XYZ file of C-alpha atoms in Angstrom:
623
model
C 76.536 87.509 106.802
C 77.333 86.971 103.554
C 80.867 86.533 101.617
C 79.667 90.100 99.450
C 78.766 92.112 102.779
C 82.237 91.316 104.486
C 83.820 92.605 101.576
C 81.933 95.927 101.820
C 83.046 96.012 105.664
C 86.719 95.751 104.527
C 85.808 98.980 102.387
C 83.528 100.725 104.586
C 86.367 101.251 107.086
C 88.910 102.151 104.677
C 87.231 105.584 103.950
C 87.659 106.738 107.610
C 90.998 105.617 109.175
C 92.578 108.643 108.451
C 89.622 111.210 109.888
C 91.193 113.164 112.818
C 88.391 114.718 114.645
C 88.825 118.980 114.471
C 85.793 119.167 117.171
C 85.231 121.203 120.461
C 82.154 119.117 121.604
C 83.507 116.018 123.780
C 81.780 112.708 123.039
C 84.297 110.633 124.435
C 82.290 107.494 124.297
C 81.201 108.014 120.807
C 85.207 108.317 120.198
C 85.531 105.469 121.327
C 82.765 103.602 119.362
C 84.082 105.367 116.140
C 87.571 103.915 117.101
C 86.345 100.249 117.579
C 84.808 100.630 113.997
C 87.680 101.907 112.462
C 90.091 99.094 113.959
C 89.344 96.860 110.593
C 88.730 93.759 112.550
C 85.578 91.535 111.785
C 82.372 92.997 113.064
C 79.194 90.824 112.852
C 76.128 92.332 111.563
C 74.055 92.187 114.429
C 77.363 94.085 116.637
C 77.903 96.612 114.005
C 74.457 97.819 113.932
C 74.266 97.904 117.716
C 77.303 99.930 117.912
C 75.408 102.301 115.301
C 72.730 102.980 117.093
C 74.328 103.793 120.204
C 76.988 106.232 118.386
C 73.894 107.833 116.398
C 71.801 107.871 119.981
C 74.779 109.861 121.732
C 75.494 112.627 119.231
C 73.668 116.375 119.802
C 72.143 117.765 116.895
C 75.108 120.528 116.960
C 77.622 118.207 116.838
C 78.344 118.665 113.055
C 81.279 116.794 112.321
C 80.262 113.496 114.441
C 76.575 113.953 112.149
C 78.316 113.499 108.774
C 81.072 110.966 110.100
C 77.630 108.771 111.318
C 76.559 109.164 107.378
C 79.125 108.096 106.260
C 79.452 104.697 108.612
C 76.000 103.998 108.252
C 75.833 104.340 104.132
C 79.307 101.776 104.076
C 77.054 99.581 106.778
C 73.880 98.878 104.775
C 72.498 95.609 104.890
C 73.483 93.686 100.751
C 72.622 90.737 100.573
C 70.566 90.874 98.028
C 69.597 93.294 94.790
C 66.780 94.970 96.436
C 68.999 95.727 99.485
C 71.904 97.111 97.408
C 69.545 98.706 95.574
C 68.386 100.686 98.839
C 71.851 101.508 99.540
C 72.128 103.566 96.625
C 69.312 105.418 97.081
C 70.950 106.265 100.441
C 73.845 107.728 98.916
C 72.219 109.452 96.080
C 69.557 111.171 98.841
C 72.552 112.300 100.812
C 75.229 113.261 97.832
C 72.217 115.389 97.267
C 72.130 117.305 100.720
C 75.651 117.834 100.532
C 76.151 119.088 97.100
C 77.632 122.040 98.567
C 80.890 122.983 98.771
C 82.276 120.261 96.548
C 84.379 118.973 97.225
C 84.308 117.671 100.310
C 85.373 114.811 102.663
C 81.573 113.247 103.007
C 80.683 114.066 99.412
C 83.129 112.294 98.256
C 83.110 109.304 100.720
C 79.454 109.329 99.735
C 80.692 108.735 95.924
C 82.797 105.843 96.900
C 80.308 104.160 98.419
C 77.433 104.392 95.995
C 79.982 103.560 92.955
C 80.950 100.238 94.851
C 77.448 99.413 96.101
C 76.671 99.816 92.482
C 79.220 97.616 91.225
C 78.539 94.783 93.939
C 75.293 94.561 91.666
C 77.136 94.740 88.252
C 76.177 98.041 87.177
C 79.578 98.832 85.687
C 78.815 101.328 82.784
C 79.903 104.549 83.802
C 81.193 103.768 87.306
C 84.895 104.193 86.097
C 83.649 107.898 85.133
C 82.244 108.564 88.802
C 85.000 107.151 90.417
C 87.720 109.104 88.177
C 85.634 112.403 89.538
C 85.577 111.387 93.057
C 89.719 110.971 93.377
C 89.792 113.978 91.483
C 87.901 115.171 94.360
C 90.298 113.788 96.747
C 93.056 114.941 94.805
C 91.537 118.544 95.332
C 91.103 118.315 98.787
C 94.671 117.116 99.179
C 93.330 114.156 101.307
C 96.038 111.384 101.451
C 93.821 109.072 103.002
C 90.691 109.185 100.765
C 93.237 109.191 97.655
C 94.841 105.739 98.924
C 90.759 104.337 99.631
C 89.606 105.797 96.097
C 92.817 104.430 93.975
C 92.483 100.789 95.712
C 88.843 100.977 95.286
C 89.010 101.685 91.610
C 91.887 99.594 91.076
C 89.383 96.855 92.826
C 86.685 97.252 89.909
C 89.494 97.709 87.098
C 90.544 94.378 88.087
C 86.775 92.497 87.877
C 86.935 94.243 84.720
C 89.781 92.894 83.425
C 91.873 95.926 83.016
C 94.907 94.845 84.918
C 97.537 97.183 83.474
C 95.531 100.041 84.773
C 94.363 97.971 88.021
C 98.140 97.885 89.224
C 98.917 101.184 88.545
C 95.814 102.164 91.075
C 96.594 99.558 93.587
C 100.321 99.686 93.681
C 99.771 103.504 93.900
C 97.122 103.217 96.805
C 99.792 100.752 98.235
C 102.728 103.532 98.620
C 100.453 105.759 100.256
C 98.911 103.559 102.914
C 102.304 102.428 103.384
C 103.989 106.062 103.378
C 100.470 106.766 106.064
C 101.923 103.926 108.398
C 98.419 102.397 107.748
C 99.517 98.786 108.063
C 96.501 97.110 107.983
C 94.746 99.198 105.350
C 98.357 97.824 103.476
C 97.343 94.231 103.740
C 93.885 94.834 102.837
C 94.683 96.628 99.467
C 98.014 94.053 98.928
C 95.595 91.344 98.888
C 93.618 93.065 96.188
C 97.149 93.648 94.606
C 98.178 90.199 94.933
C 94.532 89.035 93.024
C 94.836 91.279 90.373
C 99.116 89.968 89.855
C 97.394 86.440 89.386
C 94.120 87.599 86.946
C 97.081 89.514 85.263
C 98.682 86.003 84.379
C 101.130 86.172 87.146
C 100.080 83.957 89.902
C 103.444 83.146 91.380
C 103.861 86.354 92.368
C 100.357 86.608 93.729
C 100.961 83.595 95.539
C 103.752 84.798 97.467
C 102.384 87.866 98.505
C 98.776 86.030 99.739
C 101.246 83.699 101.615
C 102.980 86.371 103.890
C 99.569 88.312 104.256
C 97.946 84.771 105.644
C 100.820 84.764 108.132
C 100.410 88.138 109.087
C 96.867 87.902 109.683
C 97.011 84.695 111.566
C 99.517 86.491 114.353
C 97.513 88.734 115.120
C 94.111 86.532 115.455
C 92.606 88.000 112.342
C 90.963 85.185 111.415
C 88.436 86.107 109.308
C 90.864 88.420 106.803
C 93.396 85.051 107.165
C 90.490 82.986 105.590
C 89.871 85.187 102.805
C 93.736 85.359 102.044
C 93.216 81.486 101.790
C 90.372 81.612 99.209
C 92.901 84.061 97.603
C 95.661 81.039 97.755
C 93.701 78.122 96.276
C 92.712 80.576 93.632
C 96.415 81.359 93.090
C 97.153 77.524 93.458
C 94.460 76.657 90.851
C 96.274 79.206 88.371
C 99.488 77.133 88.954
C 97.439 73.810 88.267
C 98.053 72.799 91.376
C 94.759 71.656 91.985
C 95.033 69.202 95.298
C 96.368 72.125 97.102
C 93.880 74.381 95.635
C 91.254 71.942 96.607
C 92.642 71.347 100.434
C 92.565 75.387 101.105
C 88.958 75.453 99.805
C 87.662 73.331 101.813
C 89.426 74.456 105.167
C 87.563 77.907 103.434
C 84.116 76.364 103.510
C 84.899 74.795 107.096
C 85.177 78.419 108.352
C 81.778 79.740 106.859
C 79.824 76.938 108.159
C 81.777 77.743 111.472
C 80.714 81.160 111.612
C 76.729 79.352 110.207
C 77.296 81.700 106.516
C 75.451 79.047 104.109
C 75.854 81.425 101.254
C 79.793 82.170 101.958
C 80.051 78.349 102.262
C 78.382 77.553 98.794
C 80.229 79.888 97.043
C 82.931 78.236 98.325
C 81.025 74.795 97.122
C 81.441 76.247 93.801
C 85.099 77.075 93.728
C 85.514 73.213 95.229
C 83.849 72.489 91.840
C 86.270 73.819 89.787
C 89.110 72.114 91.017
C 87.357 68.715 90.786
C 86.874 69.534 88.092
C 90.277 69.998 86.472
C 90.874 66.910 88.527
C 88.292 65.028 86.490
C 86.442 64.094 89.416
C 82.977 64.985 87.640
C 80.529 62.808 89.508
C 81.392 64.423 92.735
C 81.638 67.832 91.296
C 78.572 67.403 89.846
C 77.026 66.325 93.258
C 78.602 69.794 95.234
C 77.307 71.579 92.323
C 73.659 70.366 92.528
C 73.953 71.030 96.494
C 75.403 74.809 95.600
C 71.971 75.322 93.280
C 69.997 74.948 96.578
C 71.223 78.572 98.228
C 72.756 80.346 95.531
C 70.536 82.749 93.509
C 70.915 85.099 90.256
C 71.080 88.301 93.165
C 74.511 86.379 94.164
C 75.848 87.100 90.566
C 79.429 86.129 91.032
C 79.003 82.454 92.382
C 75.723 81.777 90.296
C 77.283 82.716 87.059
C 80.571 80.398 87.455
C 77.870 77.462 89.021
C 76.273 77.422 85.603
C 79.620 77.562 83.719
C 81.119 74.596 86.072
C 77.166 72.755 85.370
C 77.459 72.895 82.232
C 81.299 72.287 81.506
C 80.618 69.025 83.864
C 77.601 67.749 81.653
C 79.824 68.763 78.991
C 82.930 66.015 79.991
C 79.904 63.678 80.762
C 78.607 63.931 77.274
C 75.047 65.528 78.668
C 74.936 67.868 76.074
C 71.433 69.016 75.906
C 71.889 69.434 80.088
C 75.038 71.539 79.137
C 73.342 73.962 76.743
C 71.057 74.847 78.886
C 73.517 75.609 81.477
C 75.979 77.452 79.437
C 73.290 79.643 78.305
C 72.016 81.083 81.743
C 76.256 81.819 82.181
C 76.225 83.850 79.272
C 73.465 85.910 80.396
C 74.661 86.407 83.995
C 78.129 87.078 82.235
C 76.797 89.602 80.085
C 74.679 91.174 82.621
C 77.495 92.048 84.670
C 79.906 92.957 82.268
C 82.141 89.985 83.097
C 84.324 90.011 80.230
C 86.847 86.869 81.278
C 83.972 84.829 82.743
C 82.189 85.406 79.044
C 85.359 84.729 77.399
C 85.186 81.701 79.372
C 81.536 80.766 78.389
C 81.969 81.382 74.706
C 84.937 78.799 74.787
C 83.160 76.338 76.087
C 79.590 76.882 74.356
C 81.539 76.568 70.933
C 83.282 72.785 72.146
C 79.372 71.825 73.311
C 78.111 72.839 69.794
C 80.883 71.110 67.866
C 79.856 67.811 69.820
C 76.593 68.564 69.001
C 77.747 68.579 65.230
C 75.535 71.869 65.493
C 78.538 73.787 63.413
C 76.268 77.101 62.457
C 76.039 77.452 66.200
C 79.556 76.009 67.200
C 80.728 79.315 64.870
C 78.849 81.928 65.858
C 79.876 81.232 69.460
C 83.395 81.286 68.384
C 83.167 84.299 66.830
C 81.417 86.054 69.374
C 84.423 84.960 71.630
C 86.504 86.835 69.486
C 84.455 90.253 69.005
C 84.624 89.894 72.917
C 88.369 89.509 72.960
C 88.496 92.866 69.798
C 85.541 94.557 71.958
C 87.862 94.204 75.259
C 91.156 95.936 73.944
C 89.158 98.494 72.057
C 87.555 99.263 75.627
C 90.747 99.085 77.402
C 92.448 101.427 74.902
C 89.275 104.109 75.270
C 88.916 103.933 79.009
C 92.663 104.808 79.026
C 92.342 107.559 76.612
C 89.566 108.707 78.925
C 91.748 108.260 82.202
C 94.682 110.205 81.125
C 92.208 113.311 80.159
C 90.484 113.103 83.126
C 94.129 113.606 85.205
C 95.353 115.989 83.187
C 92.598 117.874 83.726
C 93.923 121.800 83.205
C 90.590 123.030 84.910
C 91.911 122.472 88.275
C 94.911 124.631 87.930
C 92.289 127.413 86.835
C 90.342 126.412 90.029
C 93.165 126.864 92.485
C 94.081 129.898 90.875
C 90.287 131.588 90.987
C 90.271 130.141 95.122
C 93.436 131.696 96.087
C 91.671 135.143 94.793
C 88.640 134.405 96.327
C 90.743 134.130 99.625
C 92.561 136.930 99.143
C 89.889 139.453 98.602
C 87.848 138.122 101.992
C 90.941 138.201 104.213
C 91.076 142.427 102.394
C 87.660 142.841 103.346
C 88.117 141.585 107.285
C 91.155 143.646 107.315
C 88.941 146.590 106.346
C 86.613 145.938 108.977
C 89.075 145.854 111.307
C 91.284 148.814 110.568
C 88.029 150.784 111.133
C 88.222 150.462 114.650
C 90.373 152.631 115.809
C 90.281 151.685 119.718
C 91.332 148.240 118.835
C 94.702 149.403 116.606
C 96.764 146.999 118.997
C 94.827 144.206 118.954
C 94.720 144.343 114.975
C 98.192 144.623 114.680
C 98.818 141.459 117.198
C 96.073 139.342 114.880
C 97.523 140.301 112.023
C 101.196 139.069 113.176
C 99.089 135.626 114.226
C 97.387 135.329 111.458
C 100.760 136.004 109.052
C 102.521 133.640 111.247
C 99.133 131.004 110.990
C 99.498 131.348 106.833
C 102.704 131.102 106.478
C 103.154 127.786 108.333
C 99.833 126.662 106.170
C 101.819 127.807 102.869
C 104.867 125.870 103.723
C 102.973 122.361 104.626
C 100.874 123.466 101.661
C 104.020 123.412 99.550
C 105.785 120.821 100.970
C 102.250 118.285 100.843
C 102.173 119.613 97.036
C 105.479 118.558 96.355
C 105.016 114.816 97.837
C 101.789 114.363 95.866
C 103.759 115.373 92.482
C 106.660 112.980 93.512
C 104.006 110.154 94.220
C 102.041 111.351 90.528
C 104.790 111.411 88.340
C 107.440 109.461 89.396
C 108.299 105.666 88.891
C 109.054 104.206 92.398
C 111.243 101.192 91.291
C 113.571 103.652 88.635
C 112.781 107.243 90.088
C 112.137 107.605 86.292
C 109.237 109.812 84.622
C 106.224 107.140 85.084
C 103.674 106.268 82.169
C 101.335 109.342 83.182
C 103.855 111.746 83.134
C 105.684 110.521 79.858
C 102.654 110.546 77.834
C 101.588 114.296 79.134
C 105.115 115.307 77.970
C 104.841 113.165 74.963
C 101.946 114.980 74.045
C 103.731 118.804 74.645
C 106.549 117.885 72.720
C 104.122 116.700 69.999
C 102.165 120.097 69.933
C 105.575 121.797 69.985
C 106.523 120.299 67.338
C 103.398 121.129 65.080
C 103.265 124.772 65.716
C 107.406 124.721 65.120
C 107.081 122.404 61.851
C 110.572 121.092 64.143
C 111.289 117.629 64.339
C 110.098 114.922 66.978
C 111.245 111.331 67.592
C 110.547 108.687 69.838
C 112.468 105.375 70.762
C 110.407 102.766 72.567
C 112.267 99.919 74.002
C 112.269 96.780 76.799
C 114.676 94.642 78.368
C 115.123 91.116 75.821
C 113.594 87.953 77.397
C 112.551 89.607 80.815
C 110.526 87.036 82.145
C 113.538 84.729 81.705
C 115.663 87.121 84.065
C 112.993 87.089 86.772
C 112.335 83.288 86.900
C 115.940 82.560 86.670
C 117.416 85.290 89.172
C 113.931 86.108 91.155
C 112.506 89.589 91.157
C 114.677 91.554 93.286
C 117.634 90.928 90.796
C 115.261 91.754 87.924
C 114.421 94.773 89.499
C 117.989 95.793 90.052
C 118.549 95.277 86.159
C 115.479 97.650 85.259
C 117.132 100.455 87.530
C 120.529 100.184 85.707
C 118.735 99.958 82.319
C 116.860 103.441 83.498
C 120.439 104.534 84.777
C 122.484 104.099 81.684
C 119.328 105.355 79.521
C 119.122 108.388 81.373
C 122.803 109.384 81.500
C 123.373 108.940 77.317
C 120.269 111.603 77.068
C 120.228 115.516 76.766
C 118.713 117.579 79.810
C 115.642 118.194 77.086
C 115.192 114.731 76.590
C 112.631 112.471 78.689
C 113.407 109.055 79.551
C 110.690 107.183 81.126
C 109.019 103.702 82.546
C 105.487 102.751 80.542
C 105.478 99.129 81.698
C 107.211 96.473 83.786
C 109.768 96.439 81.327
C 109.138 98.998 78.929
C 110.583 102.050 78.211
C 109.889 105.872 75.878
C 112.119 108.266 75.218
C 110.868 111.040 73.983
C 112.922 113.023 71.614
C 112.449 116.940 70.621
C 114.319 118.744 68.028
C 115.719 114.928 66.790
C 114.817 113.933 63.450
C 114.215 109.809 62.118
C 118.041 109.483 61.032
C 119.424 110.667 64.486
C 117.039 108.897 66.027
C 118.220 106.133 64.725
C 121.577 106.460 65.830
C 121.022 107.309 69.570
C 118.904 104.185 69.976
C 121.688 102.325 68.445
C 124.198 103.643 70.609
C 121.529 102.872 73.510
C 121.553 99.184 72.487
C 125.345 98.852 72.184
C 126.057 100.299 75.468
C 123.556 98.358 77.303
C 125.039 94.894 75.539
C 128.387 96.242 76.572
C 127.831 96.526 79.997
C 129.054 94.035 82.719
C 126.073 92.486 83.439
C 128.391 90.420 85.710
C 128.657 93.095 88.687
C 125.057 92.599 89.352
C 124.782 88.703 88.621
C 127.740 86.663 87.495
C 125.570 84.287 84.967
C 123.723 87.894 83.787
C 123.748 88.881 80.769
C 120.944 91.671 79.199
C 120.246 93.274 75.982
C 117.260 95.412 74.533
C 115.271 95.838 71.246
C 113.937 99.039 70.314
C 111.750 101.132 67.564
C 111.934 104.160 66.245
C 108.947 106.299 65.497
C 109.593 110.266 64.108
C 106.431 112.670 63.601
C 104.384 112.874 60.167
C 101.824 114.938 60.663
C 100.336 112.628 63.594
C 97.044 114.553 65.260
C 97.823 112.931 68.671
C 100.380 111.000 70.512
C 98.534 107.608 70.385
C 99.443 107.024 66.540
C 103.137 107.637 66.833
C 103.378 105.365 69.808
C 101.644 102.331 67.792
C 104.502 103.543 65.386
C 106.677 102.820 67.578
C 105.643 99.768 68.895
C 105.257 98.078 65.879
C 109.017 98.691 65.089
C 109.681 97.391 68.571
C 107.814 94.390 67.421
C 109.748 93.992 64.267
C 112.640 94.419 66.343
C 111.777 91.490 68.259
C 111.260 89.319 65.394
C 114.641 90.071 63.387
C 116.576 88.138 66.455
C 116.454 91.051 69.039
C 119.417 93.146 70.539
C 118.641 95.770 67.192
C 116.625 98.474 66.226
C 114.128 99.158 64.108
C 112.457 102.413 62.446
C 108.804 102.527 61.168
């Protein structure tokens, strides 16, 4: 089985942990198969089908609910090991989103939308697979399904990584991780924190990743998980690779490729080769990276697009170091395809790098610059993406259509439960039997309003709310940012905003570790919060960042509260959290000028906090 298809196994069983069967046919065996599916523990291919079959072969064609749960294991269970075959699995989906249309949303319609968009992305069809998934947590959302909001968040947060979107990755992940935690889902926990942990080190933060892939390799070793401990390795030496640490990183990746050949996966054990490569690579062992890399070029194929695109990039940056440049040309190019193909903006950053140096040797300098400068059109065409998809994100949450929905269902509700109540108040023998189904059925809705309420009131908390700070959290700033914005265009009124972080952050959390650091970003929230009016918005945008958003406060005033802000904060005994502590902040000031949306002011802002930064720090600045 290959490396790609145990990955989709991991996901396949995430969409269903949290189904609780609502069904008055008994099937206990087929319980019972369903349970030994959902368990998360390595299935082989051969096993998992079996168990398939026999769960399909003991269902009646009444049994409803069991019908659609067997969809829904079967589509995450597709064979994928190659294009063709994921290809097929698509088509699955599509044929059965298209049976099910109706009502939408629904649990299988939307399970059925996870699983094509991630079938579709294991083949590097990424355009437009943000936009399907954004509609299917909506979906989830609607249908006030814990559960399949956790699977769609980590599973989006999964392809925002691979894309390179990491600020918008962790937001998804660490909010998938609350819920699986706040579920008691422990396992679904350490499957999504290892995604967290991958996307920490892409984000530039490996020794953070590292820690967290560290404890999850323990974990899964206790408890005999030995297939989820070895991909937490290949995790590690990826990690350990970030660090340089490259004869670590190279130890762990070959116990990795040990375990594929142990369990006979060839193509799990050459991309593993390929990994190997890199760090003898950076080692500047080229002869025998060269040699692993020949060996990989055996098994791997262009359908296995991860492995074979970073193959051609390690061929080619080996014939590179062994002044083969010709060889490395070659090479290079076939990376940039494969890069481009699948949208792989770092791995084409990457390529471009490198296809520039191989160029320069070549004394080839038209070439050498146009590779350069389509390295940096990638680098302009990534945070122009990044900034759009967003844009596109916050829309799509903030969607004002559902409220409408809700409403329009509630009505829709109402007048059927009138119309039964007419039916039955026609009947005039059964007066007493009304009267004792109405009571139930009062007592029944209430119950179902309160849970309704209370369930509504958790899912806000977990929307809007900053866990570390209990502040506003980005999404909920910027929605408010945007009301004060339009308030203040109808009302001609002023409208300020002060955008600040903690000075030299990073610093705190290497010195003190991360639990201090996260002790100083809930005082800076507290004191922030307590110097602002009850109109006034204070909340979290970033690790370290800050927004306060200011109605009814023009530039000048502005100006003074964020001085204040500064003062206090520099005035505070750092020492009754760490005796060596000491913290300041830098902020800018941004007021409204006839700005058409939010986005402009907070550049505005930003840039101030920049200049800020440059005149020394612990000061404010107004743009």
């Amino acid at each position: 089985m290959t490396n790609i298809f145990r990955v989709i196994i991991l996901v396949f069983t995430i969409g269903f942990a949290g189904i609780v069967y609502a069904n008055s046919i008994e099937n206990p065996r087929a319980d019972e198969i369903y349970n030994l599916l959902d368990s998360g523990h390595f299935i082989s291919d051969e096993d998992n089908r079996k168990l398939l079959d026999e769960y399909k072969s003991t269902l009646s064609v009444d049994d409803i609910i069991r019908q659609k749960l067997y969809i829904r294991l079967d589509c995450w269970s597709l064979p994928a090991n190659t294009a063709e075959e994921m290809k097929a699995a698509v088509s699955y989906a599509d044929q059965y989103l298209q049976i099910y249309n109706q009502p939408i949303p629904s649990l299988i319609y939307t399970d059925l939308q996870y699983c094509k968009t991630w079938y579709l992305h294991m083949q590097g069809k990424n355009d437009g697979l943000l936009t399907e998934l954004d509609t299917a947590i909506n979906h989830a959302y609607l249908l006030e399904d814990p559960r399949l909001i956790a699977d769609g968040r980590s599973i989006r947060g999964s392809v925002l990584s691979y894309l390179g979107n990491f600020t918008a990755a962790l937001e998804d992940l660490i909010t998938a991780q609350n819920l699986y935690e706040s579920l008691n889902l422990s396992y679904w926990a350490n499957v999504n924190l290892g995604e967290l942990a991958s996307s920490y080190r892409r984000f530039g933060d490996a020794q953070t990743a590292l820690k967290y892939q560290i404890k999850l390799e323990k974990n899964y070793l206790e408890n005999q998980q030995f297939y989820e401990a070895n991909q937490t390795n290949n995790q590690i030496a990826l990690s350990l690779e970030k660090l340089e640490r490259y004869d670590e990183a190279l130890q762990r990746n070959r116990k990795a490729r040990d375990f594929w050949l142990t369990i006979k996966d060839p193509i799990a054990a050459a991309n593993t080769s390929v990994s190997i490569a890199g760090n003898l690579i950076s080692l500047n062992r080229l002869d025998e990276a060269d040699e692993i890399l020949q060996q990989a070029q055996k098994i791997i194929t262009p359908d296995n697009d991860s492995s074979y695109n970073y193959m051609n990039l390690f061929l080619a940056e080996v014939h590179f170091k062994q002044n083969k440049y010709e060889q490395a040309i070659i090479e290079i190019t076939k990376a940039e395809q494969s890069f481009n193909a699948n949208n792989n903006i770092r791995g084409l950053n990457q390529t471009l790098q490198l296809k520039s140096k191989i160029y320069q040797a070549l004394q080839q300098w038209q070439q050498a610059f146009e590779a350069l400068e389509s390295f940096v059109e990638s680098h302009i065409s990534q945070d122009i993406q990044v900034f759009s998809e967003r844009n596109a994100e916050m829309q799509a949450r903030f969607n004002t259509n559902k409220i409408q929905n809700e409403n329009e269902s509630l009505i829709q509700r109402d007048k059927d439960k009138e119309r039964q109540l007419d039916i039955m108040q026609r009947n005039e023998n059964m007066q007493i039997i009304i009267i004792s189904l109405v009571a139930i059925i009062l007592v029944i809705v209430s119950i179902f309003a309160y849970r309704q309420v209370i369930r509504k009131q958790i899912f806000r908390r977990l929307a809007l709310t900053d866990e570390l700070t209990k502040l506003a959290n980005r999404r909920d700033t910027y929605a408010q940012g945007h009301q004060f914005l339009k308030a203040a265009k109808q009302s001609a009124k002023p409208f300020s905003i002060i955008s600040f972080d903690a000075d030299h952050f990073k610093m705190v959390n290497d010195t003190f570790g991360h639990d201090l650091g996260d002790k100083v970003l809930i005082k800076l929230a507290s004191i922030s919060a307590s110097m602002m009016r009850e109109t006034d918005v204070v909340g979290r945008v970033g690790g370290e960042e800050f927004l306060i958003l200011l109605p009814n406060i023009d530039k000048t005033k502005a100006i003074e509260i964020a001085n204040r802000l500064i003062e206090t904060i520099a005035d505070y005994d750092w020492a009754q959290i760490s005796p060596n502590l000491r913290q300041t902040v830098s902020a800018g000031v941004a007021s409204y000028s006839n700005e058409e949306d939010l986005s402009p002011l907070l550049l505005k802002a930003d840039k101030a906090l920049y200049s800020a930064k440059a005149a020394g720090r612990n000061c404010v600045k107004a743009e």
